[in-house]
Coordinates of C-alpha atoms and ligand atoms in Angstrom, one line a residue:
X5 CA 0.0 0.0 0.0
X6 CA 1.2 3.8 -0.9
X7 CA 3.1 5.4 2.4
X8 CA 3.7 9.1 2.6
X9 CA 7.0 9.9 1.5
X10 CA 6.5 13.8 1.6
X11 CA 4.0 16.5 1.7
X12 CA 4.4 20.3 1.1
X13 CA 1.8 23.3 1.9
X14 CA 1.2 26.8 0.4
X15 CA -1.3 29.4 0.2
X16 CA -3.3 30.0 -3.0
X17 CA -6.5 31.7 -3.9
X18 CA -9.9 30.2 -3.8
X19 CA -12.7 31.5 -6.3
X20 CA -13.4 34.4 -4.1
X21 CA -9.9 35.6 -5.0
X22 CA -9.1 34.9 -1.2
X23 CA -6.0 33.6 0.4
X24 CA -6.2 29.8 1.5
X25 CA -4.2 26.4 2.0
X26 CA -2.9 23.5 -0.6
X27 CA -1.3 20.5 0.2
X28 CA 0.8 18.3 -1.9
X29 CA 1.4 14.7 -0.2
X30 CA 3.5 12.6 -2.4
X31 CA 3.5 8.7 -1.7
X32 CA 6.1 6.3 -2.6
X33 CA 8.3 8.9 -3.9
X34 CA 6.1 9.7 -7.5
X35 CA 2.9 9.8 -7.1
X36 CA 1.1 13.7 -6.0
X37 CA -2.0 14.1 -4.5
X38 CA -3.5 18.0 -4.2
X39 CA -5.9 19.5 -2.6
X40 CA -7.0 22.8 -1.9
X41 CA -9.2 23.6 1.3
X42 CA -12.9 25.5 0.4
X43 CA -14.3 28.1 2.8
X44 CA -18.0 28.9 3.3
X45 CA -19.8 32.5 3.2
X46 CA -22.6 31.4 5.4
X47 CA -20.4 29.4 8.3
X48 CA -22.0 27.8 11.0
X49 CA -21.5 28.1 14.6
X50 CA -19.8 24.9 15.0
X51 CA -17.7 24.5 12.1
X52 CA -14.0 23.7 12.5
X53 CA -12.1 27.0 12.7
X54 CA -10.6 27.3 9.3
X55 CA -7.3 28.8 9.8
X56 CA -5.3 29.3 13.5
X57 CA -6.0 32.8 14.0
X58 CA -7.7 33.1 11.2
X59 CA -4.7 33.5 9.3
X60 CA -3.5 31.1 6.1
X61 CA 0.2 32.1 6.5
X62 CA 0.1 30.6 10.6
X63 CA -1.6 27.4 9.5
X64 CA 0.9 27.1 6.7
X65 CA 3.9 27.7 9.1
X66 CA 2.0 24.9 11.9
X67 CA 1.7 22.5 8.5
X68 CA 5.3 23.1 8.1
X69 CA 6.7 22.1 11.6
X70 CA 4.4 19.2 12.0
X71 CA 4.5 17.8 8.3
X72 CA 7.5 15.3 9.3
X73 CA 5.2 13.1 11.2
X74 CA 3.1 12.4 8.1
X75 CA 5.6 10.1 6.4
X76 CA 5.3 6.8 6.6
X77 CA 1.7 7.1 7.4
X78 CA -0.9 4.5 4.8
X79 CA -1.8 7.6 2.1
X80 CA -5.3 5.4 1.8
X81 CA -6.5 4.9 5.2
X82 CA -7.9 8.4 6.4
X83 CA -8.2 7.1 9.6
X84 CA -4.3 6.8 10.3
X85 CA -3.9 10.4 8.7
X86 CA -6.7 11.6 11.5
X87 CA -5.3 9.9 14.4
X88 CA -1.8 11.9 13.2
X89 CA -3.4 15.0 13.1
X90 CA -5.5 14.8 16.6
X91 CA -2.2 13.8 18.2
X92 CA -1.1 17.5 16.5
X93 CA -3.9 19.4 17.7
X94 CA -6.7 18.0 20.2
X95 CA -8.9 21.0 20.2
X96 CA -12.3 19.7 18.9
X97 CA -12.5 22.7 16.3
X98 CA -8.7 22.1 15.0
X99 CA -7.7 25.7 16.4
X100 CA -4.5 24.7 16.7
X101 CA -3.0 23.7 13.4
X102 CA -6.3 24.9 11.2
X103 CA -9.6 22.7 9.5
X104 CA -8.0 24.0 6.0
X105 CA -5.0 22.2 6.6
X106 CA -7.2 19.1 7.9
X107 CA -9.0 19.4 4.7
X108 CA -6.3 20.0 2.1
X109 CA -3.7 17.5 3.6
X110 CA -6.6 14.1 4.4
X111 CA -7.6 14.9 1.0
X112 CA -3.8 15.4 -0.5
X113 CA -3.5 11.9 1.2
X114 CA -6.2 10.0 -0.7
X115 CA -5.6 11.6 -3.4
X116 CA -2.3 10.1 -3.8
X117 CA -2.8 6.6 -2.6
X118 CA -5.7 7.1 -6.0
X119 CA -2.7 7.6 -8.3
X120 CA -0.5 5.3 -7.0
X121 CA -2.9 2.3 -7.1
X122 CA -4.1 3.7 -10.6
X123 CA -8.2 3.9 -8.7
X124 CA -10.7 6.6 -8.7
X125 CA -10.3 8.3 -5.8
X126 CA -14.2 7.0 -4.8
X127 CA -13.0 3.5 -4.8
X128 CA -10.2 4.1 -2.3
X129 CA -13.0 5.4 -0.1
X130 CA -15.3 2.9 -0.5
X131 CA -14.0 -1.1 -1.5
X132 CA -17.8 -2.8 -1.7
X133 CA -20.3 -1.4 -4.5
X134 CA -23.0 -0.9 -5.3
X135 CA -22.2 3.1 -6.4
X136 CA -25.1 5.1 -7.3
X137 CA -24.9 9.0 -8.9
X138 CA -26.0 11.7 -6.6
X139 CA -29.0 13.9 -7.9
X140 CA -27.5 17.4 -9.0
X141 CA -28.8 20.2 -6.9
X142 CA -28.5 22.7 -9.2
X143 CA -28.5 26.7 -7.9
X144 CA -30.5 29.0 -10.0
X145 CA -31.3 31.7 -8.1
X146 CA -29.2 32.9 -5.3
X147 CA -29.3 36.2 -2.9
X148 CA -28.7 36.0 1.1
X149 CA -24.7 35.8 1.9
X150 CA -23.6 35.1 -2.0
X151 CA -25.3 38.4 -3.6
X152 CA -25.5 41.4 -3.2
X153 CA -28.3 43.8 -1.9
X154 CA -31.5 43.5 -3.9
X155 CA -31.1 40.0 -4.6
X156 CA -33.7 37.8 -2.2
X157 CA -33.0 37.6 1.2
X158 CA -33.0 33.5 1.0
X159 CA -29.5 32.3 0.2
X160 CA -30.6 29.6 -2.7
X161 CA -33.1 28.1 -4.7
X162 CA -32.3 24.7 -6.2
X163 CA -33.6 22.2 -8.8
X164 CA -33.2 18.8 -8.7
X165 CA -33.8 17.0 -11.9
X166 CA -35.9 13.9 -10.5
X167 CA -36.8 12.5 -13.8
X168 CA -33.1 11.9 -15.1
X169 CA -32.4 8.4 -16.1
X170 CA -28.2 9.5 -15.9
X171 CA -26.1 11.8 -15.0
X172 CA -25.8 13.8 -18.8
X173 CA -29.5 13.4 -18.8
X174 CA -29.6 15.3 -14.9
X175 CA -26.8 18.0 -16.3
X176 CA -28.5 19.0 -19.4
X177 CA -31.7 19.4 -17.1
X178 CA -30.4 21.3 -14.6
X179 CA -28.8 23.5 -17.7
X180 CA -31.6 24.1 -19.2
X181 CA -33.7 25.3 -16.4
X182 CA -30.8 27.7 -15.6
X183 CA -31.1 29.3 -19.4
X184 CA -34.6 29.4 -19.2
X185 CA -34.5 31.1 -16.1
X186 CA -32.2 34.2 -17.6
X187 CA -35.2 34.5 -19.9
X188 CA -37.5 35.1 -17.3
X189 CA -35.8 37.5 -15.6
X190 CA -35.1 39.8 -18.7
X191 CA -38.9 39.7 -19.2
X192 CA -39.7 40.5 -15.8
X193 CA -36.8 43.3 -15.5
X194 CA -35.4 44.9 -18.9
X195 CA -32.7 45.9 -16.2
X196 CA -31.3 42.6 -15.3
X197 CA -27.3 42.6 -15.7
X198 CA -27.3 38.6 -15.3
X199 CA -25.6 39.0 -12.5
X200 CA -24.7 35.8 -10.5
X201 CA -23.9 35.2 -7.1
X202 CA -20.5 33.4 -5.9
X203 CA -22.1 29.6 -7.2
X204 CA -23.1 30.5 -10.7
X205 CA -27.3 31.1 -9.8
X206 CA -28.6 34.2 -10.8
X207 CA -28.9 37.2 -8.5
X208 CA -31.5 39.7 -9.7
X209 CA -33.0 42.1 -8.0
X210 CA -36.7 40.5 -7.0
X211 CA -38.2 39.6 -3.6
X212 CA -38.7 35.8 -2.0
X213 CA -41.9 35.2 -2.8
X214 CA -41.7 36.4 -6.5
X215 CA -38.1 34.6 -6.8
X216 CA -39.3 31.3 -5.9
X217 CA -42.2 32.1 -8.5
X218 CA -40.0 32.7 -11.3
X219 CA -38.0 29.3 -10.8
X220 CA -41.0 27.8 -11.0
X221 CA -41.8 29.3 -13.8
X222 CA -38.6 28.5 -15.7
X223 CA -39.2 25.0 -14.6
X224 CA -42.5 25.1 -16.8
X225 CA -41.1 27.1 -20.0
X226 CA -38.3 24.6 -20.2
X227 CA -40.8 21.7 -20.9
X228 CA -40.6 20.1 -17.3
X229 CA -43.5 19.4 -14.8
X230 CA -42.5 20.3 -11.5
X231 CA -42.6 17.8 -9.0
X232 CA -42.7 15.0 -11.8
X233 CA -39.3 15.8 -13.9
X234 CA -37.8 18.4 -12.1
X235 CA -38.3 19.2 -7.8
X236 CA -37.8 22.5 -6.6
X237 CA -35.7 23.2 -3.5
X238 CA -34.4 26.4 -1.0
X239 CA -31.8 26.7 2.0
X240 CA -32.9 29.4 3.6
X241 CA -29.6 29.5 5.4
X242 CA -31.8 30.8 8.0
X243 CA -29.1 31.5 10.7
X244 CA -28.0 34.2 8.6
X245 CA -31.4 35.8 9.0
X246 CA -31.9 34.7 12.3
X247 CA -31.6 38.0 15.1
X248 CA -31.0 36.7 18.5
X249 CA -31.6 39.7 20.5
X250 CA -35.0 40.4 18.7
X251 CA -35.9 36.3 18.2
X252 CA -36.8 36.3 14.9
X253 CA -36.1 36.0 11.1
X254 CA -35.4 39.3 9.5
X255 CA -35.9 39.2 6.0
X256 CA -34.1 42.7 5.6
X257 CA -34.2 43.0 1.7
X258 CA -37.8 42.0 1.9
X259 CA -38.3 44.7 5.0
X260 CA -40.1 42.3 7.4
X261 CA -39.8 39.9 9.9
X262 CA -41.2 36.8 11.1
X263 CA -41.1 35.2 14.5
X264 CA -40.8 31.4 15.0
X265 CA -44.4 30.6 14.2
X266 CA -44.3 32.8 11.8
X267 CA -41.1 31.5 10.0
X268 CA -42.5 28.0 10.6
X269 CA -45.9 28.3 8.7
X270 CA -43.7 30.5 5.8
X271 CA -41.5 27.3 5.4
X272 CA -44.9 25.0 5.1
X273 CA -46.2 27.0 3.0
X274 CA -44.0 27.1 0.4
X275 CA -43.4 23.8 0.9
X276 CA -47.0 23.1 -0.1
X277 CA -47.7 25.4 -2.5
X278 CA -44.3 24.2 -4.6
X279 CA -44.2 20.9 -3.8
X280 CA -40.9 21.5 -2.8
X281 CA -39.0 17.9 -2.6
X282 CA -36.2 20.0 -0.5
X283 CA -35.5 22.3 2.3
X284 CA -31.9 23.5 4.1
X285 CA -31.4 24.8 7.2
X286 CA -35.1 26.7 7.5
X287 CA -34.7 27.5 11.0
X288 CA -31.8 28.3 12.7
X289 CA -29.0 26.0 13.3
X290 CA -29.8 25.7 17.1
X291 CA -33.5 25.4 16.9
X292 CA -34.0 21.2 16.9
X293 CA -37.5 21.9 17.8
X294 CA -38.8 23.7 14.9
X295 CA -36.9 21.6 12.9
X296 CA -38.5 18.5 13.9
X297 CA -42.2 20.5 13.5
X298 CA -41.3 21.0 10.1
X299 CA -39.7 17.6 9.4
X300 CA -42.9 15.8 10.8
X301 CA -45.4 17.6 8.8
X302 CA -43.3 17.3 5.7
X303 CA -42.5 13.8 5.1
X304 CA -42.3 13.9 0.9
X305 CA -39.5 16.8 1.8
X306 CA -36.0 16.4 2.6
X307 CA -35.7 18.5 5.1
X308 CA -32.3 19.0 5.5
X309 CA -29.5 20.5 7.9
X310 CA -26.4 22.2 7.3
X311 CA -25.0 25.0 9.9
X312 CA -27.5 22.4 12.5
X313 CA -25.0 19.7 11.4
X314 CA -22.2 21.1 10.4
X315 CA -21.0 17.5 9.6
X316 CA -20.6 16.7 12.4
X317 CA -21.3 13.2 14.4
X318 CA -22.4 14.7 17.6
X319 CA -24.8 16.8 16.3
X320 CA -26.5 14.2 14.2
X321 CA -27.0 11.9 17.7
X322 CA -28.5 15.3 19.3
X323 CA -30.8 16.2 16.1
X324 CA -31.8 12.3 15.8
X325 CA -33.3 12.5 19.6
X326 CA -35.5 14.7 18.3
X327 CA -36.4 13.2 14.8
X328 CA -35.4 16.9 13.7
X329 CA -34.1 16.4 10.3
X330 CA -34.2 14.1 7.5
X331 CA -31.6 14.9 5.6
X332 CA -27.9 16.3 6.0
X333 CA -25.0 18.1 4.1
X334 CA -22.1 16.8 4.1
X335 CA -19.1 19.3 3.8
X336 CA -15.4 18.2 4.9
X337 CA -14.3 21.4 5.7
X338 CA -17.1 21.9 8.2
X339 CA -15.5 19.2 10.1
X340 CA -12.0 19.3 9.3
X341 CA -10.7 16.0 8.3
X342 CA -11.6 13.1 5.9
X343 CA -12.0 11.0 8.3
X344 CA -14.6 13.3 10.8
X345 CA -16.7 13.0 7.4
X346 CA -16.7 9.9 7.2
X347 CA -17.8 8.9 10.9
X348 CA -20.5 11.8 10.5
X349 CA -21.9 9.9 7.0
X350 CA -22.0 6.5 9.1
X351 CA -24.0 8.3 11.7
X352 CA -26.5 10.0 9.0
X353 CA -26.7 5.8 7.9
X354 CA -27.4 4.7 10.9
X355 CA -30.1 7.3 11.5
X356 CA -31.8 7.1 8.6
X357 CA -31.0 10.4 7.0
X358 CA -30.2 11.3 3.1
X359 CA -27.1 12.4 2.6
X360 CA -26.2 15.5 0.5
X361 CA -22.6 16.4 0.0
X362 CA -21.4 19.9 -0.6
X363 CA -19.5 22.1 -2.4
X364 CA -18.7 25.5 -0.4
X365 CA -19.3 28.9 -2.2
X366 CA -15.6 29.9 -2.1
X367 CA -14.3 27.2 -4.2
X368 CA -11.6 25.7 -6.4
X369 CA -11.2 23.5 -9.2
X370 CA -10.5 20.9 -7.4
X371 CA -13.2 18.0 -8.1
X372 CA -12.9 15.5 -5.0
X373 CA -16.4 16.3 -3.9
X374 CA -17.8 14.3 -6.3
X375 CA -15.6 11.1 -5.4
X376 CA -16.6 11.9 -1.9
X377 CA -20.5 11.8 -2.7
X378 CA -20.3 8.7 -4.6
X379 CA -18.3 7.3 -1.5
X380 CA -20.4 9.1 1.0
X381 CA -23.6 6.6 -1.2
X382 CA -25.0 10.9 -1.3
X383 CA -28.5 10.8 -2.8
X384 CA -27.7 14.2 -3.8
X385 CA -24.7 16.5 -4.1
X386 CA -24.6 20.4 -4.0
X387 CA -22.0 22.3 -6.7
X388 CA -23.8 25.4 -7.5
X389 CA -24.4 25.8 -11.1
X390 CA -22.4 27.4 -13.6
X391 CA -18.6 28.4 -13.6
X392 CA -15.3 26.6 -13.6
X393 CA -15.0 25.8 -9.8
X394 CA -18.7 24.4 -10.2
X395 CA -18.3 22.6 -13.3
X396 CA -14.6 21.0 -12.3
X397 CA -17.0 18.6 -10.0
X398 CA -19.9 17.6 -12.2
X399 CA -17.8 17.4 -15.1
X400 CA -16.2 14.8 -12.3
X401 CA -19.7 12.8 -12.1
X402 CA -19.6 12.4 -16.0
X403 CA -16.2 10.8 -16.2
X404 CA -16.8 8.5 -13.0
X405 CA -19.9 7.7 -15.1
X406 CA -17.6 5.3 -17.2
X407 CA -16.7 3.4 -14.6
X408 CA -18.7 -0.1 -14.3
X409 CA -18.2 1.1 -10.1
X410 CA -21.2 2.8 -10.9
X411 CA -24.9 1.8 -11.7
X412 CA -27.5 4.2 -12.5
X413 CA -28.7 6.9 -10.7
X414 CA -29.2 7.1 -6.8
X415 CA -32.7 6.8 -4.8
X416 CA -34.1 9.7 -3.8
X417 CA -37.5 7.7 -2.2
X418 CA -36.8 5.1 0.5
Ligands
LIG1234 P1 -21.4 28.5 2.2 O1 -23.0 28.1 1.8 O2 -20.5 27.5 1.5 O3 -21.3 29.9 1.7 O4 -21.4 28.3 3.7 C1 -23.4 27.1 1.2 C2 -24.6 26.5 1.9 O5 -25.1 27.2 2.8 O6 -25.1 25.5 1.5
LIG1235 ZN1 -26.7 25.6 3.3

């Protein structure tokens, strides 16, 4: 089996043009594995801390005077490269030495036990089949923390192209929807600069209410019953509304607000009157209850959490007590390490909810999400929509396509 024989760490910029950390680990003396850590706009409470002092030149500098006790360690077996970095820093956020250098160098690891036993990176992850394709969420309408002011106060609204038989098939969907959608607007607004928020979705300048309208409606001119071919879905991202002093949900670009009732019935009712087949994070990330309200009434829905989760396995026991989600996001970098995903996606198994792994919105062409989701068994995976950080990973899905590893499309019902 591949053994680290030596890594090296810089700083390089992610798609927001901001600095962050890359890690080369070379195993067996030839073959390089890179990765490159993501960072999130909207970042939960309980994420890992990205850099030590939130600065990418001390985490590169703590990579640097740790990296010796790396070699030797099994590039394939994330567990070993976890139990190395936890005897580095013990701090159940990775203050010390940084989640982007958990990220970059787990990754960097697997990565290079892929090349050097000539495997898709999936099937290092994951030895017994079967391997299904995860449902592209696609983002087509964006506002909240990636756009501007204007744009809708909810961070994104998503299709999911149901009907697909393949992955082409769900692309070309997903696509198409996101044209047809550009349409729209300029019909609606003779103003619209198809602007686009950090993923790729567009970010004009229209309310909630009449943005989740217009998806639907591009859902429709592009040929596709919704609910049938295509499901709509929204993360609220609802922390970022959330106002703790004042206890509730201010929907500033909209000017109102709505208390925890309020915000409740909203959520339903969209959910009814869309038939939305998915919903992230539509109360704040420490409200279990609400969740659950939401999540029992809604059974058709994947009612998912993100900044709740945040990936990580303790938070999934908590949430499970209460029944309060049925569906999580998986994001490494929300945990820090491979291997803290990993444990976190064998909790979400064992308590019966859907996985959905994630892309961040400050990205980089790097396209091991998609190996990750197909290893993770994801029924769905999140990589915005349009641009090259986005389409690095879904172009990903259509080359793992050719692999017999993988048969058909995943289940989105049971
Ligand atoms: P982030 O948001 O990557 O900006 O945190 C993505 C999401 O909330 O799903
Ligand atoms: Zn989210």
């Amino acid at each position: 089996m591949p053994l680290i024989s030596n890594l090296k760490g810089r700083i390089v910029f992610n798609s927001r043009g901001n600095q962050t950390v890359e890690v080369d680990v070379v195993s067996d003396g030839r073959y390089i594995g890179r990765a490159c850590a993501p960072s999130g706009a909207s970042v939960g409470k309980h994420e890992a801390q990205s850099f030590p002092q939130n600065d990418p030149k001390k985490a590169i500098q703590t990579f640097r005077s740790h990296s010796h006790k790396f070699i030797g360690a099994e590039a394939s077996d994330p567990k070993a490269i976890f139990e190395i970095l936890k005897s580095i820093d013990q701090t159940p956020s990775y203050t010390i030495i940084g989640g982007s250098i958990a990220y970059a160098l787990s990754i960097a690891a697997v990565d290079s036990a892929s090349k050097a036993l000539d495997v898709p990176l999936a099937k290092v992850l994951r030895k017994d089949k079967p391997y299904k394709n995860p449902f592209p969420l696609g983002n087509i309408l964006g506002g909240g923390a990636h756009a501007g002011p204007g744009t809708p106060d909810i961070q994104e609204i998503l299709v999911c192209p149901i009907g697909a038989g393949d992955i082409m098939q769900a692309l070309q969907m997903n696509f198409k929807v996101h044209s047809e959608l550009r349409k729209v607007l300029e019909n609606v607004d003779s103003s619209f600069t198809y602007g686009r928020g950090d993923e790729g979705a567009w970010a004009p300048r229209t309310n909630n209410d009449k943005a989740v309208e217009l998806a639907e409606q591009s859902i429709k001119n592009s040929g596709f019953t919704v609910g049938r071919e295509v499901g709509l879905g929204i993360d609220f991202a609802s922390s970022s509304l959330w106002n703790s002093d004042k206890l509730c949900y201010e929907y500033k670009r909209q000017h109102l607000s709505r208390d925890t009732e309020e915000q409740i019935e909203y959520v339903n009712s969209l959910i009814q009157k869309y038939n939305l087949i998915y919903v992230e994070d539509p109360v704040h990330e420490e409200d279990f209850q609400s969740m659950t309200e939401i999540t029992k009434k809604n059974e058709k829905c994947i009612v998912t959490g993100d900044d709740m989760l945040v990936t990580n396995k303790e938070r999934v026991i908590e949430a499970s007590k209460y029944g309060a989600c049925s569906g999580a996001i998986l994001k490494v970098n929300q945990a820090g390490a491979l291997y803290d995903a990993i444990l976190f996606a064998q909790e979400c198994d064992r308590n019966n909810l859907k996985l959905i792994t994630s892309h961040r919105s400050g990205e980089s062409v790097d396209s091991h999400t998609s190996h990750i989701a197909i290893a993770t068994q994801s029924r769905m995976i999140k990589s915005g929509i349009v641009g090259g950080e986005r389409i690095s990973k879904l172009n990903e899905l259509l080359r793992l396509a050719e692999y017999d590893l993988i048969d058909g499309m995943a289940d989105l019902s049971s």
